[in-house]
Amino acid sequence: MDKQELNILLVEDNHVYVELIKNTLENEAGYRLTIAENLQKARECLNEKHPDLMLIDFFLPDGLATDLLSGHVDHLDCPVVILTGPGDATPAIHSMNAGAWDYLVKTESALADITHVINRVMRDWLHFLEKKQATDMQQRLMSILEATPDMVAIFDADGFAQYVNVAGRKLLGFSQDQNLSELRLTDFYPVECAKIIRSEAISNAIRKGQWCGETELLTRSKDTIPVSQVLISHFGELGGVAFFSTIIRDISEYKRVQEKIEFLAYHDSLTGLINRTQLHNELEREIARALRHNETGAVLFIDLDHFKKINDTLGHLAGDSVLMQIALALKANVRRDDVVARLGGDEFIIILSGLPIDKAKAAEKAGEIAEKSRQDIAKIIHAESHRIQVTASIGIALFPLLEGGTHELIQHADTAMYHAKAQGRNGIAFYKQGMSDAVSRQLKLEVALRKAIEERQFRLYYQAQVNIGNGQVSGAEVLIRWNHPELGIIAPDEFISVLESSALISIVGQWVFETACYQLAQWVADGIWKDDYHLCINISPRQFRDTDFTAGIERVVKKTGVPAHCLEMEITENIVIYDLDKAIEIMRDLHGLGIRFSIDDFGTGYSSLRYIKRLPVNVLKIDRTFIQDMCTEKDDASIVDTIIAMARHMGLDVVAEGVETQDQLELLKSLGCPNYQGYYFSPPGTADEFKQLLLAA
Ligand SMILES: Nc1nc2c(ncn2[C@@H]2O[C@H](COP(=O)(O)O[C@H]3[C@@H](O)[C@H](n4cnc5c(=O)[nH]c(N)nc54)O[C@@H]3COP(=O)(O)O)[C@@H](O)[C@H]2O)c(=O)[nH]1
């Protein structure tokens, strides 16, 4: 310490000594001196001047130097040197016991040496301060180690534990006072991890100074905990390892979160099925496997029909519940090795692997699984206490493809699925070459038809039905036309199937029925529609299955005031295929209103007398394909003959369709056919054109 800076407090009441000391310390040594003549003053100076050292006489007017020291020595931030009188060592002993650093007997020779004493005391004091600081620091570091949430431990050069902090003991399951010195670093790991610690961590720490890595700890109760660890080698003066320290962090929570994030990256959070990303990985793997083992696999693309309706009517919770049930049903239907994924929304994918190499057999197997999945989905699913019927359309594509990878394969299955939808939904279709074009055509047409509905582009045409006996009009068939703004009039064959597959037929069918009824009401009001005429309206199978079909018809009949017995619904045999009993129930209800039924295109479809007998049908319409060739093909003529005879036997009326020639008409007449319809009499025309026929009748 710089002498000039030494600031010394001298507590002495004897002026002689004061002068003597002052002379030595100020004049000779160059120290700054503050004088206090009693304890009271000394205390004040200590507070105000903060001296570097205090020289204090043992006996002072207001007490002893030990009064100042006792109980305060720890708080004094300077060393104290006691001045005592010659002869009696007792005060010096008391002072040293009370915390003084040294003492000086007030003899002339001793006082002459005071500078040396002060310098020595100051050296000791500084040394003391350094040691104290080091101890304080050590204590602080220790309390940090004990408070840190990470495990910190020290191992000796042989790997035996020397210190494990509170967090470490807690993590490993040891009590705070348990002796761990018998345990080695490798004892804290499960066998496999201990091997890595031995072969990799310790050797790396010795070579490079430290090793960092992730491993697992073994707790006392034999649980494993994932941890991240730093192992540090501390080297001695001779260069060898003196000891190892390690910091270990429990990363269980981090691992859990990481696993969850990884799971969510590859799985659908709602159903737990794998998602689109993982699907591509799995599919790539399955394609490679199929090529390696000469096997066939299949991708099933499953899309729910009108799922939006469930969300819209029952809410998203019900929708979620349905999706979860479907995920379970699909999983239950395949082997453990097969993959089920959710692409999002209402789209699911199944990858079937290990199918027979023979493509036909593979297709058969894939078809069976698809059909089972379709049936399972179609079973009534209870969601949120509502009964919901869900159906699905399924497209199937087999792999490996000759060309193309996962994207092409999914695309093929998707195209096939659209094809299944186009076929009326709730069905299955296999991918075939050229399907994509058909599907995209279908989709474009669907968009255009929606616009046609919005912009009211549909028109109704009427084709007369004629009584063969008297040649008079006996009614008309209502036929829809699409008046396309650019393409002109489009015939229904080009769009009815699209309306059917997209369910737009319900809207359009209802419009046809209502518009036809208003027209009929007009002709009745005009007095040109006779009471025994029939207006025949085509009803599609899809429309017929609508839950509110009967109610809708009843509403229109009431609203327009038409005589219901003048209405005839043309249905095809397909209507009864879905549910004969239901069909009978609906027909009976409508029949109850007075509406008649005719079976359209009779002879081309299901044509089972068994069900015809059960249906409340009034008329059979002989399909025009039989009429077309009946004059030249004996078979066709005999079919027509049989249908007419059968109808007569059953008390049913008959209309022959597509009569184009006099010969056809003559032959029909000879066979006893009561009515016909066809270009021979008149093609379908507008309401005004048909009105002319009515007026002429
Ligand atoms: N669900 C609904 N289906 C409807 C509706 N309107 C029509 N259709 C069905 O579309 C199919 C095609 O109908 P269209 O092109 O109108 O053809 C009809 C006649 O134009 C045609 N016809 C009549 N006479 C002749 C003829 O002498 N030769 C000949 N080549 N064709 C003729 O036949 C069709 C009537 O057939 P059908 O209905 O079987 O009596 C057709 O299946 C319609 O049913 C609708 O509003 N809803």
XYZ file of N, CA and C in Angstrom, residues 48 66 110 164 174 194 266 303 397 477 533 549 584 610:
42
model
N -16.611 8.559 10.290
C -16.469 9.620 9.292
C -15.233 9.451 8.418
N -10.578 -1.958 24.804
C -11.334 -3.204 24.581
C -12.835 -2.951 24.526
N 10.423 1.537 21.365
C 9.331 0.844 20.635
C 8.611 1.806 19.710
N -21.589 -34.248 -4.692
C -22.776 -34.197 -5.552
C -23.711 -33.160 -4.925
N -30.804 -39.804 -3.848
C -29.998 -39.983 -2.630
C -30.313 -38.872 -1.639
N -23.374 -46.341 -19.501
C -22.104 -46.394 -18.759
C -20.966 -46.753 -19.709
N -45.613 -35.239 -37.715
C -45.887 -36.382 -38.596
C -47.255 -37.013 -38.368
N -62.764 -40.623 -49.297
C -63.299 -39.266 -49.093
C -64.751 -39.394 -48.650
N -55.733 -47.436 -56.187
C -54.668 -47.519 -57.196
C -53.640 -48.528 -56.705
N -94.905 -35.739 -71.570
C -93.772 -35.978 -70.669
C -92.986 -34.678 -70.567
N -106.044 -36.425 -68.896
C -104.666 -36.285 -69.389
C -103.711 -36.487 -68.206
N -88.424 -35.640 -49.655
C -88.975 -35.670 -51.018
C -90.509 -35.593 -51.001
N -91.558 -48.482 -51.703
C -93.005 -48.757 -51.657
C -93.696 -47.749 -50.733
N -91.383 -59.646 -59.787
C -91.566 -59.848 -58.354
C -91.796 -58.500 -57.644
